Each structure stands twice: as structure tokens, then as C-alpha cells.
């Protein structure tokens, strides 16, 4: 049978759609947060447990800020971070809440396999310095976090009641922009674990009235 290019395109589209279903990106097993997918970096997860690097059912770590009692299992970053200062002079304090949890791998200094009872045996694998996912400790080139939402003295920010994807993170009673405002930890449907599509910068304009 002789196929035209058009027919071939349809076949390829069907194959791509098929594999998208098999690789449901709303499931963490199919994302870069399944550390078992990272065997190339030498990280060995006991019994291929997807949740274990971050959560444990028992003997979880105390996370002091009280904002992140989610049965946390991973070592916490001990780094000091340089924080972004906005044009209005706002600056977040040292990372807290779930932002600190994210940076407990993405600082490039805390071993990603330092979790649970692994401390004695872990391989000391950091996210390599040449990866974009290694944010380092200088956050001055990253969207501000630890910042109040909406900024009390500024206009141009939408009310949080209009959000459909992003969220504020409430720490000590204050609504803030944190990593988890824009990202999930588990769902990669939009890519880069984002809470909203970047198509038309939809994620950005949920907050910024621009
Ligand atoms: C890479 C680290 C990581 C992995 C792996 C991970 N989680 Fe999470 N999980 C988090 C973080 C961070 C939060 C807090 C997210 C937030 O506040 O938005 C969270 C929150 C949660 C919550 C609290 C409510 C919610 O849904 O946000 C549950 C329940 C949960 N995770 C279950 C799981 C299960 C079950 C697995 C394995 C199938 C898993 N997680 C794997 C990091 C992880
Ligand atoms: C236990 C370690 C760990 C924790 C905790 C963790 N991550 Fe990750 N994350 C990783 C690793 C490892 C990768 C893969 C890095 C790579 O391939 O360069 C990754 C990848 C990512 C990516 C890139 C995804 C892509 O499709 O390329 C994003 C975005 C991300 N993480 C955000 C977060 C956020 C936000 C949090 C907190 C809510 C978080 N991570 C917590 C280890 C972690
Ligand atoms: C205001 C929204 C916002 C906040 C807050 C935010 N991010 Fe992101 N992040 C994004 C967007 C959008 C992208 C995708 C950029 C792209 O694809 O070019 C991204 C990309 C990433 C990536 C992937 C880098 C890459 O290209 O592989 C990582 C890892 C990441 N973010 C982690 C974090 C962590 C950790 C925090 C908190 C310290 C954080 N983000 C805070 C919006 C945000
Ligand atoms: C969850 C709400 C939220 C989301 C989503 C968000 N921002 Fe922001 N953004 C803020 C807040 C709050 C500030 C800090 C404003 C202040 O306090 O001065 C800020 C600051 C900024 C600044 C720096 C302004 C300055 O004065 O230095 C830029 C640029 C920016 N955002 C762009 C973006 C882009 C691009 C996106 C999408 C990738 C995005 N933002 C997504 C809330 C958000």
C-alpha cells in the first residue's frame, strides 16, 4: 500500500496520542520526580518507591515552620540563599514552608538521595551544576518567593478569588507567593510541574493584571 504524507501524519499523530495516554503526566511516576527514573545519576530507591524520597508514613521529619506537615522524609537544605529584591523594595526572607522543601534538592547542594534512613549509605548525588533544575543558592535571578500576595502597597495584581490554576501559600497567616504558587510537586500535565499553562502566559496573568 502506498501511503501519502497526509496519511502518514495521521498515523504518527495517532501513535503520539497513544503514547501520551500511556504516559499520563498527571501521574508522578511518569515525571522527573520519580527519582527511580534517575538511575543514570546512581540514585537507588529501595523497592522503587516513588513517594519515599519526599514522604514517609512513619517517623517523618519535623518541619518547624508548621506550614508543611506533610510527612516529610527528605533532608532539609542548610544553605543560606540570596533573595530577589523587587522594584518596590520587597524582599522575601530565607525560604520557608514548601519552598524550603523544594530547595532541599534544587539548591544543588543537598543530596537528592539523602532521605529516610539513607543517611549512612546515600551516594551523595546532587542535581548536577549544568542542569537548569539546579537553582543554586542565588535566587536573585528567579521569580521572587516569600513575598506577600497581593503586595499591600501596589496595584496591578488580581484578587486570589479569580485564580483557576495558581495559588497563594499561607504561612503564619500571610498569603504569599512561593514555589508552590506556580508549581505542583506531582502533576506534570503542563510540563515543568506548572499549575497553569504558559500558553499566552496564562500562568503569569493570573496574578499580574497585564
Ligand atoms: C519530589 C518530592 C515529592 C514526591 C516524590 C512526592 N511528593 Fe507528595 N508532596 C511534595 C510536596 C513538596 C508537597 C506539598 C505541595 C504543596 O504544598 O503544594 C506534597 C504534598 C503531598 C500531599 C498533601 C496534599 C497534596 O496533595 O498536595 C500528599 C497527600 C502527597 N504529597 C502524597 C504523595 C504521594 C502518595 C506520593 C507518591 C506517589 C508523593 N506525594 C510523592 C513532594 C513530593
Ligand atoms: C527529593 C528531591 C526533590 C524535591 C524535594 C523536589 N524536586 Fe523537583 N526535581 C528533582 C529532580 C532530581 C529533578 C530532575 C532534575 C533534572 O532532570 O535536571 C526535578 C525536576 C523538577 C522540575 C523540572 C521538571 C521538568 O519537566 O523538566 C521542576 C519544575 C521541579 N523539579 C520543581 C520542584 C518543586 C516546585 C518542588 C517543591 C514543590 C520540587 N521540585 C521538589 C528533585 C526534587
Ligand atoms: C511565579 C511563578 C513561579 C515561581 C514562584 C517559581 N517558579 Fe519555577 N518555573 C516557573 C515557570 C513558568 C517555569 C518554566 C520556565 C520555562 O519553561 O522556560 C519554571 C521552571 C522551573 C524549573 C525547571 C527549570 C528547567 O528549565 O528545567 C525548576 C526546577 C523550578 N522552576 C523550580 C522552582 C522552585 C524550586 C521554586 C521556588 C524556589 C520556583 N520554581 C518558583 C514559574 C515559577
Ligand atoms: C502567584 C502570583 C504570581 C504569579 C503566578 C506570577 N507572579 Fe510575578 N510577581 C508576583 C508578585 C507578588 C511579585 C512581587 C511584587 C512586589 O512585591 O514588588 C511579582 C514580581 C514579578 C516581577 C518582578 C517585578 C519587580 O518589581 O522586580 C516580574 C518581572 C514578574 N513578577 C513576572 C512574572 C512572570 C513573567 C510570571 C509568569 C511566568 C509571573 N510573574 C507569575 C506574583 C506573581
mmCIF file of C-alpha atoms and ligand atoms in Angstrom, residues 84 86-88 90 143-144 147-149 151 154 157 166 177 181-182 198 203-204 207-208, ligand 4:
data_model
loop_
_atom_site.group_PDB
_atom_site.id
_atom_site.type_symbol
_atom_site.label_atom_id
_atom_site.label_comp_id
_atom_site.label_asym_id
_atom_site.label_seq_id
_atom_site.Cartn_x
_atom_site.Cartn_y
_atom_site.Cartn_z
ATOM 1 C CA UNK A 84 15.387 38.850 44.957
ATOM 2 C CA UNK A 86 11.650 43.873 43.683
ATOM 3 C CA UNK A 87 11.422 47.385 42.221
ATOM 4 C CA UNK A 88 9.101 48.289 45.107
ATOM 5 C CA UNK A 90 10.115 43.965 48.675
ATOM 6 C CA UNK A 143 10.868 34.951 40.334
ATOM 7 C CA UNK A 144 10.577 36.336 43.895
ATOM 8 C CA UNK A 147 6.591 37.719 49.131
ATOM 9 C CA UNK A 148 3.149 38.861 50.262
ATOM 10 C CA UNK A 149 0.235 38.497 47.827
ATOM 11 C CA UNK A 151 1.626 43.279 47.600
ATOM 12 C CA UNK A 154 0.865 48.016 44.792
ATOM 13 C CA UNK A 157 -2.457 42.276 40.964
ATOM 14 C CA UNK A 166 -2.064 29.190 40.664
ATOM 15 C CA UNK A 177 3.983 33.738 46.533
ATOM 16 C CA UNK A 181 2.114 29.067 43.890
ATOM 17 C CA UNK A 182 3.208 28.215 40.360
ATOM 18 C CA UNK A 198 2.227 29.007 29.833
ATOM 19 C CA UNK A 203 0.069 31.431 34.390
ATOM 20 C CA UNK A 204 1.618 34.904 34.743
ATOM 21 C CA UNK A 207 -1.634 37.260 39.201
ATOM 22 C CA UNK A 208 -0.282 40.107 37.098
HETATM 23 C C1 LIG B 4 1.001 33.739 42.299
HETATM 24 C C2 LIG B 4 1.084 35.083 41.736
HETATM 25 C C3 LIG B 4 2.130 35.366 40.698
HETATM 26 C C4 LIG B 4 2.363 34.670 39.537
HETATM 27 C C5 LIG B 4 1.669 33.414 39.054
HETATM 28 C C6 LIG B 4 3.398 35.377 38.842
HETATM 29 N N1 LIG B 4 3.783 36.457 39.562
HETATM 30 FE FE1 LIG B 4 5.252 37.736 39.082
HETATM 31 N N2 LIG B 4 5.121 38.600 40.883
HETATM 32 C C7 LIG B 4 4.134 38.371 41.814
HETATM 33 C C8 LIG B 4 4.399 39.182 42.974
HETATM 34 C C9 LIG B 4 3.552 39.259 44.225
HETATM 35 C C10 LIG B 4 5.575 39.904 42.722
HETATM 36 C C11 LIG B 4 6.312 40.864 43.654
HETATM 37 C C12 LIG B 4 5.836 42.277 43.505
HETATM 38 C C13 LIG B 4 6.366 43.117 44.625
HETATM 39 O O1 LIG B 4 6.106 42.791 45.794
HETATM 40 O O2 LIG B 4 7.101 44.098 44.349
HETATM 41 C C14 LIG B 4 5.999 39.509 41.381
HETATM 42 C C15 LIG B 4 7.128 40.014 40.752
HETATM 43 C C16 LIG B 4 7.401 39.836 39.418
HETATM 44 C C17 LIG B 4 8.412 40.536 38.691
HETATM 45 C C18 LIG B 4 9.435 41.486 39.283
HETATM 46 C C19 LIG B 4 8.896 42.855 39.494
HETATM 47 C C20 LIG B 4 9.876 43.738 40.223
HETATM 48 O O3 LIG B 4 9.435 44.763 40.728
HETATM 49 O O4 LIG B 4 11.071 43.398 40.310
HETATM 50 C C21 LIG B 4 8.331 40.140 37.389
HETATM 51 C C22 LIG B 4 9.152 40.618 36.223
HETATM 52 C C23 LIG B 4 7.297 39.140 37.335
HETATM 53 N N3 LIG B 4 6.749 39.002 38.572
HETATM 54 C C24 LIG B 4 6.942 38.444 36.212
HETATM 55 C C25 LIG B 4 6.157 37.304 36.220
HETATM 56 C C26 LIG B 4 6.062 36.363 35.126
HETATM 57 C C27 LIG B 4 6.759 36.512 33.794
HETATM 58 C C28 LIG B 4 5.228 35.395 35.532
HETATM 59 C C29 LIG B 4 4.864 34.130 34.790
HETATM 60 C C30 LIG B 4 5.989 33.242 34.473
HETATM 61 C C31 LIG B 4 4.797 35.708 36.889
HETATM 62 N N4 LIG B 4 5.395 36.870 37.263
HETATM 63 C C32 LIG B 4 3.923 34.965 37.631
HETATM 64 C C33 LIG B 4 3.113 37.466 41.687
HETATM 65 C C34 LIG B 4 3.025 36.502 40.699
#
